[in-house]
Short mmCIF file of C-alpha atoms in Angstrom, two decimals:
data_model
loop_
_atom_site.label_atom_id
_atom_site.label_comp_id
_atom_site.label_asym_id
_atom_site.label_seq_id
_atom_site.Cartn_x
_atom_site.Cartn_y
_atom_site.Cartn_z
CA MET A 1 -16.31 14.25 -9.82
CA ILE A 2 -15.70 10.96 -11.65
CA GLN A 3 -16.86 11.48 -15.19
CA ALA A 4 -19.77 9.45 -16.54
CA THR A 5 -17.96 6.46 -17.98
CA TYR A 6 -20.08 4.07 -15.92
CA PRO A 7 -23.24 2.23 -16.98
CA ALA A 8 -26.30 4.37 -16.44
CA ASP A 9 -27.83 1.88 -13.99
CA THR A 10 -24.96 2.02 -11.48
CA GLY A 11 -26.50 4.92 -9.59
CA PHE A 12 -23.32 6.96 -9.95
CA ARG A 13 -23.44 10.52 -8.67
CA PRO A 14 -26.99 10.54 -7.36
CA ASP A 15 -28.04 12.94 -4.64
CA LEU A 16 -26.30 11.89 -1.44
CA GLN A 17 -28.81 10.14 0.78
CA SER A 18 -29.19 11.10 4.42
CA ASP A 19 -28.36 7.64 5.72
CA TYR A 20 -26.69 4.36 4.72
CA ASP A 21 -25.82 1.12 6.38
CA VAL A 22 -22.13 1.90 5.86
CA ILE A 23 -20.11 4.99 5.00
CA VAL A 24 -16.62 4.32 3.65
CA MET A 25 -14.26 7.29 3.85
CA GLY A 26 -11.69 6.96 1.06
CA GLY A 27 -11.79 5.40 -2.39
CA GLY A 28 -8.41 3.70 -2.61
CA PRO A 29 -7.92 -0.08 -2.75
CA ALA A 30 -8.95 -0.59 0.90
CA GLY A 31 -12.10 1.50 0.61
CA ALA A 32 -13.11 0.15 -2.79
CA THR A 33 -12.65 -3.46 -1.64
CA THR A 34 -14.66 -2.89 1.54
CA ALA A 35 -17.46 -1.12 -0.32
CA ALA A 36 -17.66 -3.75 -3.07
CA LEU A 37 -18.01 -6.67 -0.67
CA ILE A 38 -20.50 -4.92 1.63
CA ALA A 39 -22.64 -3.88 -1.34
CA GLU A 40 -22.42 -7.40 -2.74
CA ALA A 41 -23.86 -8.65 0.57
CA GLY A 42 -26.91 -6.45 0.02
CA TYR A 43 -26.25 -3.51 2.33
CA SER A 44 -26.34 0.16 1.35
CA VAL A 45 -22.89 1.71 1.22
CA THR A 46 -21.44 4.99 0.00
CA VAL A 47 -17.80 5.84 -0.65
CA LEU A 48 -16.73 9.42 0.07
CA GLU A 49 -13.49 10.14 -1.77
CA ARG A 50 -11.82 13.51 -1.22
CA HIS A 51 -10.04 13.71 -4.56
CA ALA A 52 -11.13 13.63 -8.17
CA ILE A 53 -10.98 10.22 -9.83
CA PRO A 54 -8.71 9.04 -11.39
CA ARG A 55 -6.16 10.20 -8.84
CA PHE A 56 -2.38 10.01 -8.89
CA HIS A 57 -0.88 7.76 -6.23
CA VAL A 58 2.47 6.10 -5.63
CA GLY A 59 2.71 2.40 -4.76
CA GLU A 60 2.60 0.68 -8.12
CA SER A 61 4.11 -2.74 -7.43
CA LEU A 62 1.77 -5.59 -6.54
CA ILE A 63 2.86 -8.82 -4.84
CA PRO A 64 1.51 -12.25 -5.81
CA GLU A 65 -0.89 -12.77 -2.90
CA THR A 66 -3.04 -9.90 -4.22
CA TYR A 67 -4.28 -12.47 -6.74
CA TRP A 68 -6.69 -14.03 -4.25
CA SER A 69 -8.25 -10.73 -3.21
CA LEU A 70 -8.59 -9.66 -6.85
CA GLU A 71 -10.14 -13.03 -7.67
CA ARG A 72 -12.70 -12.62 -4.90
CA LEU A 73 -13.55 -9.14 -6.18
CA GLY A 74 -14.01 -10.55 -9.68
CA VAL A 75 -11.59 -8.15 -11.39
CA LEU A 76 -8.75 -10.40 -12.56
CA ASP A 77 -9.83 -10.40 -16.21
CA ARG A 78 -10.08 -6.61 -16.24
CA ILE A 79 -6.58 -6.28 -14.83
CA ARG A 80 -5.24 -8.74 -17.39
CA ASP A 81 -6.78 -6.57 -20.12
CA CYS A 82 -5.12 -3.35 -18.87
CA GLY A 83 -1.72 -4.22 -20.31
CA PHE A 84 0.11 -3.68 -17.03
CA PRO A 85 3.68 -5.10 -17.10
CA LYS A 86 3.82 -8.61 -15.68
CA LYS A 87 5.96 -9.06 -12.59
CA PHE A 88 7.57 -12.47 -12.08
CA SER A 89 10.27 -11.65 -9.55
CA VAL A 90 12.05 -9.23 -7.26
CA GLN A 91 15.82 -8.72 -7.22
CA PHE A 92 18.05 -7.03 -4.65
CA TYR A 93 21.29 -5.12 -5.16
CA SER A 94 23.73 -4.55 -2.28
CA GLU A 95 26.22 -1.68 -2.05
CA GLY A 96 24.80 -0.19 -5.25
CA VAL A 97 26.45 -2.76 -7.53
CA ARG A 98 26.05 -6.41 -6.44
CA PRO A 99 22.88 -8.17 -7.63
CA SER A 100 21.33 -11.13 -5.90
CA LYS A 101 19.79 -13.93 -7.88
CA PRO A 102 16.22 -12.95 -8.77
CA PHE A 103 13.54 -14.33 -6.45
CA TYR A 104 11.23 -15.92 -9.03
CA PHE A 105 7.85 -16.44 -7.44
CA ASP A 106 6.84 -19.42 -9.58
CA GLU A 107 9.85 -21.42 -8.38
CA HIS A 108 8.15 -21.42 -4.99
CA ASN A 109 4.57 -21.89 -6.17
CA ASP A 110 3.80 -23.10 -9.70
CA HIS A 111 0.41 -21.42 -9.98
CA GLU A 112 -1.03 -18.51 -11.94
CA SER A 113 -1.01 -16.46 -8.73
CA SER A 114 2.82 -16.39 -8.82
CA GLN A 115 2.68 -13.83 -11.63
CA THR A 116 1.51 -10.37 -10.68
CA TRP A 117 1.60 -6.83 -12.13
CA GLN A 118 3.17 -3.38 -11.96
CA VAL A 119 0.19 -1.02 -12.05
CA GLU A 120 -0.44 2.67 -12.52
CA ARG A 121 -2.49 3.40 -9.46
CA ALA A 122 -4.79 5.90 -11.15
CA ASP A 123 -6.13 3.19 -13.46
CA PHE A 124 -5.93 0.38 -10.91
CA ASP A 125 -7.79 2.32 -8.20
CA ARG A 126 -10.41 3.48 -10.67
CA LEU A 127 -10.99 -0.09 -11.82
CA LEU A 128 -11.63 -1.17 -8.22
CA LEU A 129 -14.09 1.69 -7.70
CA GLU A 130 -15.92 0.82 -10.90
CA ASN A 131 -16.27 -2.70 -9.60
CA ALA A 132 -17.69 -1.42 -6.30
CA ILE A 133 -20.22 0.71 -8.19
CA GLU A 134 -21.32 -2.23 -10.32
CA LYS A 135 -21.93 -4.22 -7.14
CA GLY A 136 -24.19 -1.46 -5.81
CA ALA A 137 -21.97 0.99 -3.93
CA ILE A 138 -22.53 4.72 -4.38
CA VAL A 139 -19.31 6.68 -4.98
CA HIS A 140 -18.92 10.42 -4.45
CA SER A 141 -15.61 12.05 -5.34
CA ASP A 142 -14.68 15.61 -4.35
CA ALA A 143 -16.27 14.75 -1.01
CA GLN A 144 -14.17 15.89 1.97
CA VAL A 145 -15.13 14.42 5.33
CA LEU A 146 -14.86 17.14 7.95
CA ASP A 147 -15.94 15.37 11.15
CA LEU A 148 -16.90 12.02 12.58
CA LEU A 149 -20.33 12.24 14.20
CA LEU A 150 -20.31 10.72 17.69
CA ASP A 151 -22.93 10.06 20.32
CA GLY A 152 -20.70 9.52 23.32
CA ASP A 153 -18.16 6.98 22.02
CA THR A 154 -20.42 5.63 19.26
CA ALA A 155 -20.09 6.80 15.67
CA PHE A 156 -23.31 7.40 13.74
CA GLY A 157 -22.13 9.20 10.60
CA VAL A 158 -19.99 11.99 9.21
CA ARG A 159 -20.13 15.64 8.28
CA VAL A 160 -18.95 16.00 4.69
CA LYS A 161 -18.23 18.88 2.34
CA LEU A 162 -19.35 18.11 -1.20
CA GLY A 163 -17.56 19.81 -4.06
CA LYS A 164 -19.16 22.21 -6.47
CA GLY A 165 -21.96 20.55 -8.40
CA ASP A 166 -24.33 21.86 -11.04
CA ALA A 167 -25.27 24.83 -8.85
CA GLY A 168 -21.62 25.89 -8.69
CA GLU A 169 -21.44 25.91 -4.89
CA SER A 170 -20.04 23.46 -2.35
CA GLU A 171 -22.34 22.06 0.31
CA VAL A 172 -21.80 20.69 3.82
CA ARG A 173 -24.03 17.77 4.77
CA GLU A 174 -24.46 15.38 7.68
CA VAL A 175 -24.83 11.78 6.57
CA ARG A 176 -25.76 9.03 9.00
CA SER A 177 -24.79 5.39 8.97
CA ARG A 178 -24.72 2.32 11.17
CA ILE A 179 -21.00 1.85 10.52
CA VAL A 180 -18.26 4.28 9.46
CA VAL A 181 -15.20 2.73 7.79
CA ASP A 182 -12.05 4.85 7.73
CA ALA A 183 -10.08 4.03 4.58
CA THR A 184 -8.48 7.46 4.26
CA GLY A 185 -4.98 6.05 3.79
CA GLN A 186 -2.07 7.77 5.48
CA SER A 187 -4.32 10.68 6.43
CA ALA A 188 -5.62 8.24 9.09
CA PHE A 189 -8.64 10.46 9.73
CA ILE A 190 -10.10 8.74 12.81
CA ALA A 191 -6.83 7.57 14.40
CA SER A 192 -5.42 11.10 14.11
CA ARG A 193 -8.50 12.77 15.58
CA LEU A 194 -8.86 10.30 18.45
CA GLY A 195 -5.16 10.42 19.32
CA LEU A 196 -4.60 6.75 18.45
CA LYS A 197 -1.82 7.12 15.87
CA THR A 198 1.70 6.16 16.99
CA SER A 199 4.89 6.32 14.91
CA ASP A 200 7.45 3.52 14.75
CA PRO A 201 10.73 4.89 16.22
CA LEU A 202 12.69 2.24 14.32
CA LEU A 203 11.33 3.32 10.94
CA ARG A 204 11.52 7.11 10.80
CA LYS A 205 12.03 7.20 7.05
CA ALA A 206 11.65 9.67 4.21
CA THR A 207 11.26 9.02 0.50
CA VAL A 208 11.78 11.03 -2.68
CA TRP A 209 10.57 9.64 -6.00
CA THR A 210 9.91 10.49 -9.63
CA TYR A 211 9.31 8.86 -13.04
CA PHE A 212 11.63 8.28 -15.99
CA GLU A 213 11.08 7.42 -19.64
CA ASN A 214 13.37 5.12 -21.63
CA ALA A 215 15.25 3.67 -18.65
CA ARG A 216 16.96 0.35 -19.34
CA ARG A 217 14.99 -2.78 -18.48
CA ASP A 218 16.15 -6.36 -18.37
CA PRO A 219 15.07 -8.67 -21.22
CA GLY A 220 12.42 -11.38 -21.29
CA ARG A 221 10.56 -12.32 -18.15
CA ASP A 222 12.79 -9.97 -16.10
CA GLU A 223 11.49 -6.91 -17.94
CA GLY A 224 8.81 -6.22 -15.33
CA ALA A 225 10.82 -7.18 -12.23
CA THR A 226 10.94 -4.97 -9.17
CA LEU A 227 14.50 -4.02 -8.27
CA ILE A 228 15.56 -2.99 -4.76
CA LEU A 229 18.98 -1.33 -4.92
CA GLN A 230 20.80 -0.43 -1.72
CA THR A 231 23.29 2.42 -2.07
CA GLN A 232 26.92 2.22 -1.06
CA GLY A 233 27.19 2.18 2.73
CA LYS A 234 23.57 0.99 3.13
CA GLN A 235 22.39 4.51 4.01
CA SER A 236 19.49 4.41 1.56
CA TRP A 237 17.86 2.25 -1.10
CA PHE A 238 16.10 2.77 -4.43
CA TRP A 239 13.07 1.06 -5.89
CA TYR A 240 12.89 0.53 -9.65
CA ILE A 241 9.40 -0.39 -10.92
CA PRO A 242 8.75 -0.73 -14.68
CA LEU A 243 5.35 0.60 -15.81
CA ARG A 244 3.49 0.86 -19.13
CA ASP A 245 4.51 3.14 -21.99
CA ASN A 246 8.25 2.83 -21.28
CA ILE A 247 7.91 4.61 -17.91
CA VAL A 248 9.71 3.54 -14.73
CA SER A 249 8.92 4.62 -11.17
CA VAL A 250 12.13 5.30 -9.23
CA GLY A 251 12.23 6.26 -5.57
CA CYS A 252 14.81 6.54 -2.80
CA THR A 253 14.24 5.89 0.92
CA GLY A 254 16.44 6.52 3.95
CA SER A 255 16.26 7.92 7.47
CA MET A 256 14.61 11.34 7.65
CA ASP A 257 17.60 13.22 9.00
CA TYR A 258 19.94 11.62 6.50
CA MET A 259 17.69 12.20 3.51
CA PHE A 260 16.81 15.80 4.26
CA PRO A 261 19.53 17.63 6.18
CA LYS A 262 19.25 21.40 6.43
CA GLY A 263 19.21 23.00 3.00
CA ALA A 264 18.58 19.79 1.05
CA THR A 265 15.96 19.71 -1.70
CA ALA A 266 14.16 16.72 -3.12
CA GLU A 267 16.25 16.92 -6.29
CA SER A 268 19.58 17.34 -4.50
CA THR A 269 18.83 14.38 -2.24
CA PHE A 270 17.82 12.17 -5.16
CA GLN A 271 20.92 13.07 -7.17
CA ARG A 272 23.21 12.65 -4.16
CA GLU A 273 21.95 9.13 -3.55
CA LEU A 274 21.92 8.26 -7.24
CA SER A 275 25.65 9.04 -7.33
CA ARG A 276 26.08 6.29 -4.72
CA CYS A 277 24.23 3.63 -6.74
CA PRO A 278 26.19 2.73 -9.91
CA ALA A 279 23.78 -0.03 -10.92
CA LEU A 280 20.91 2.44 -11.09
CA GLN A 281 23.00 5.11 -12.81
CA GLU A 282 23.66 2.65 -15.61
CA ARG A 283 19.93 2.04 -16.09
CA LEU A 284 19.19 5.78 -16.30
CA VAL A 285 21.95 6.79 -18.75
CA ASN A 286 19.51 7.31 -21.65
CA ALA A 287 16.43 8.09 -19.54
CA THR A 288 14.50 11.34 -19.31
CA ARG A 289 12.73 12.42 -16.14
CA LYS A 290 9.02 12.96 -16.90
CA LEU A 291 7.61 14.40 -13.66
CA ASP A 292 8.77 16.52 -10.75
CA TYR A 293 10.16 14.99 -7.55
CA PHE A 294 7.70 13.93 -4.85
CA THR A 295 8.43 13.41 -1.15
CA THR A 296 6.87 11.87 1.93
CA ARG A 297 8.23 11.61 5.48
CA ASP A 298 7.74 9.66 8.73
CA TYR A 299 5.10 7.36 7.29
CA SER A 300 5.56 4.24 9.47
CA TYR A 301 2.84 4.17 12.11
CA LYS A 302 0.02 2.17 13.61
CA SER A 303 -3.20 2.92 15.45
CA ARG A 304 -3.46 1.60 18.99
CA GLN A 305 -7.05 0.58 18.24
CA ALA A 306 -8.58 -0.95 15.10
CA ALA A 307 -12.25 -0.29 15.83
CA GLY A 308 -14.73 1.32 18.20
CA ASN A 309 -18.47 1.37 18.54
CA GLY A 310 -19.82 2.07 15.05
CA TRP A 311 -16.43 2.70 13.43
CA VAL A 312 -13.52 0.65 12.07
CA LEU A 313 -10.15 1.43 10.47
CA CYS A 314 -9.03 -0.18 7.21
CA GLY A 315 -5.72 -0.44 5.36
CA ASP A 316 -3.28 2.45 5.73
CA ALA A 317 -5.78 4.25 7.98
CA TYR A 318 -4.95 1.57 10.55
CA GLY A 319 -1.21 1.43 9.90
CA PHE A 320 1.61 1.47 7.37
CA ILE A 321 5.04 -0.15 7.58
CA ASP A 322 7.45 0.72 4.77
CA PRO A 323 7.52 0.47 0.96
CA VAL A 324 10.54 -1.84 0.66
CA TYR A 325 8.58 -5.09 0.13
CA SER A 326 5.66 -3.55 -1.82
CA SER A 327 3.18 -4.74 0.80
CA GLY A 328 0.93 -1.66 0.79
CA VAL A 329 -1.68 -2.58 -1.86
CA TYR A 330 -1.84 -6.19 -0.72
CA LEU A 331 -2.49 -5.20 2.90
CA ALA A 332 -5.09 -2.67 1.74
CA LEU A 333 -6.95 -5.34 -0.22
CA LYS A 334 -6.65 -7.92 2.57
CA ALA A 335 -7.75 -5.41 5.20
CA GLY A 336 -10.71 -4.51 2.98
CA GLU A 337 -11.76 -8.16 3.01
CA PHE A 338 -11.36 -8.47 6.78
CA VAL A 339 -13.27 -5.25 7.48
CA ALA A 340 -16.05 -6.01 5.01
CA ASP A 341 -16.59 -9.48 6.44
CA ALA A 342 -16.68 -8.09 9.98
CA ALA A 343 -19.08 -5.31 8.98
CA VAL A 344 -21.46 -7.67 7.17
CA GLU A 345 -21.57 -10.01 10.16
CA ALA A 346 -22.03 -7.08 12.57
CA LEU A 347 -24.95 -5.77 10.51
CA ARG A 348 -26.46 -9.24 10.26
CA VAL A 349 -26.51 -9.84 14.02
CA GLY A 350 -26.98 -6.22 15.07
CA ASP A 351 -23.75 -6.01 17.08
CA LEU A 352 -21.94 -2.82 16.04
CA SER A 353 -19.51 -2.77 18.96
CA GLY A 354 -15.80 -2.21 18.56
CA ALA A 355 -15.17 -5.82 19.56
CA SER A 356 -17.43 -7.04 16.76
CA LEU A 357 -16.10 -4.69 14.08
CA GLY A 358 -12.48 -5.29 15.04
CA ARG A 359 -12.60 -9.06 15.41
CA TRP A 360 -10.06 -9.42 12.59
CA GLN A 361 -7.37 -7.37 14.34
CA GLU A 362 -5.35 -10.15 15.98
CA THR A 363 -5.10 -12.21 12.79
CA TYR A 364 -4.27 -9.20 10.65
CA ASP A 365 -1.68 -7.86 13.12
CA ALA A 366 0.13 -11.21 13.15
CA GLY A 367 0.55 -11.11 9.36
CA VAL A 368 1.63 -7.47 9.34
CA GLU A 369 4.17 -8.22 12.06
CA ASN A 370 5.83 -10.75 9.73
CA PHE A 371 6.29 -8.00 7.15
CA ARG A 372 7.53 -5.61 9.84
CA ARG A 373 10.20 -7.99 11.13
CA LEU A 374 11.53 -8.57 7.61
CA VAL A 375 11.63 -4.78 7.11
CA TYR A 376 13.54 -4.42 10.39
CA ALA A 377 16.07 -6.98 9.15
CA PHE A 378 16.48 -5.10 5.86
CA TYR A 379 17.44 -1.92 7.74
CA ALA A 380 19.55 -3.61 10.46
CA PRO A 381 23.18 -2.57 9.80
CA ASP A 382 24.74 -5.90 10.83
CA PHE A 383 22.26 -8.27 9.20
CA HIS A 384 22.70 -9.60 5.66
CA PHE A 385 20.11 -11.82 4.00
CA GLY A 386 22.71 -13.48 1.76
CA SER A 387 24.76 -14.63 4.74
CA PHE A 388 21.65 -15.72 6.63
CA LEU A 389 20.36 -17.83 3.74
CA ARG A 390 23.77 -19.43 3.22
CA ASP A 391 23.70 -20.46 6.87
CA HIS A 392 20.01 -21.42 6.79
CA PRO A 393 19.15 -22.57 3.24
CA ASP A 394 16.01 -24.23 4.59
CA GLN A 395 14.57 -20.76 5.25
CA HIS A 396 14.66 -19.62 1.62
CA GLY A 397 11.06 -20.71 1.14
CA HIS A 398 9.88 -18.68 4.14
CA VAL A 399 11.64 -15.55 2.86
CA VAL A 400 9.89 -16.03 -0.49
CA ASP A 401 6.61 -16.58 1.39
CA ILE A 402 6.87 -13.07 2.80
CA LEU A 403 8.04 -11.57 -0.49
CA ILE A 404 4.92 -12.95 -2.19
CA GLY A 405 2.72 -11.89 0.74
CA ALA A 406 1.94 -15.28 2.32
CA VAL A 407 2.39 -13.72 5.75
CA PHE A 408 -0.65 -15.35 7.33
CA LYS A 409 0.86 -18.86 7.13
CA PRO A 410 1.59 -20.03 10.69
CA ASP A 411 4.87 -21.76 9.84
CA VAL A 412 6.47 -18.47 8.68
CA LYS A 413 7.33 -17.81 12.34
CA GLU A 414 10.13 -20.39 12.02
CA LEU A 415 12.09 -17.86 9.94
CA PHE A 416 12.11 -15.32 12.76
CA GLU A 417 12.97 -17.91 15.37
CA LYS A 418 16.19 -18.57 13.43
CA MET A 419 16.84 -14.90 12.66
CA GLY A 420 16.41 -13.78 16.25
CA ASP A 421 15.33 -10.30 17.28
CA VAL A 422 16.96 -8.33 14.44
CA ARG A 423 16.21 -4.61 14.60
CA PRO A 424 17.53 -1.38 13.13
CA ALA A 425 18.92 1.25 15.45
CA VAL A 426 16.49 3.75 16.97
CA GLU A 427 16.64 6.83 14.79
CA PRO A 428 16.84 10.27 16.45
CA THR A 429 13.82 12.51 16.45
CA ALA A 430 14.07 15.81 14.65
CA ALA A 431 14.26 17.61 18.00
CA ALA A 432 17.08 15.37 19.23
CA ALA A 433 18.97 15.76 15.95
CA GLY A 434 18.62 19.53 16.05
#
């Protein structure tokens, strides 16, 4: 369970009630945002988080548009006080050696929101949960949801296994609610159980990542920049994300079959691709790896449905694209706002239908599709952003719009009209490759 570092009047770790207005499954950024805003509106809400808090999680790089969600939540000052490295730009390397000019966000928008942060997710996620608790949400960690309770096609609660408490034994309980929000991340609890989850055949990727100490950083305002380094031959790419305490998150992504052929290990794959990226090798000459290698595979997917009667999906539980443009946390926060606003309105008028709870889907999907099309272009073998921007310098601002997360602006579509339908090749399934 989360240890008692919260004010005594937050109601943390009380006995789990038998019913709430809203149950939120998952305590990441999407779940914490949803819970905070629903509680702030005066409704009873509990967050059921499977893991202990703080929890380790990859996905440390924020993009500037997170500013507005964090401002609405009222946590900007707390994040400023955490000492997270400031991020002013993103820079791309092609063929493992050739750097682009940095994309400085404030050259596009001279506002405080153009500076963002590189965060350790354990502290960042915990901060968001603390904020939800202070607004009135009840958070239970070590709480594993086992089943969604349904009456026909209408959700009315969950069955949850609570971890060992003072009595030393776990307990299975049924908890009812008017709305169930699935914010379980890439576990996608409801979409998986209802058969709604579909993979993207154009983005069958795998990633291996780890953390280094004493890697070389650039000086001045570039010290906290995100670097995206394609390897020679464009078969894979590395992220390079500077964190606190002289630690850097480094990960490599490529197609599943390329990254993990028969007999490959996480370490052998990482070292093989590192040998094909001289610019990254140079940064790691004096670095020491601090943790083991981690992997994840085939993580690009979407649910065919965003909501049903009494239930709604939020953040990664609805869909995930790809890590290349660091969109994950921003979309989690933005989805949390959309879902919370829909839930509050549904509770206010007494309409808990899927249409009511999912009324945000079309707007949200349009923004996500802008990210997806830029990801497709990144992986397309015959498309090069440098050449495109030389031919269409008027589109530089729209590319930066997407890099900062301003994907809900209607005029961004002009970029894709000029790019055309750029797509990566369909990658073979494991069965086809075997």
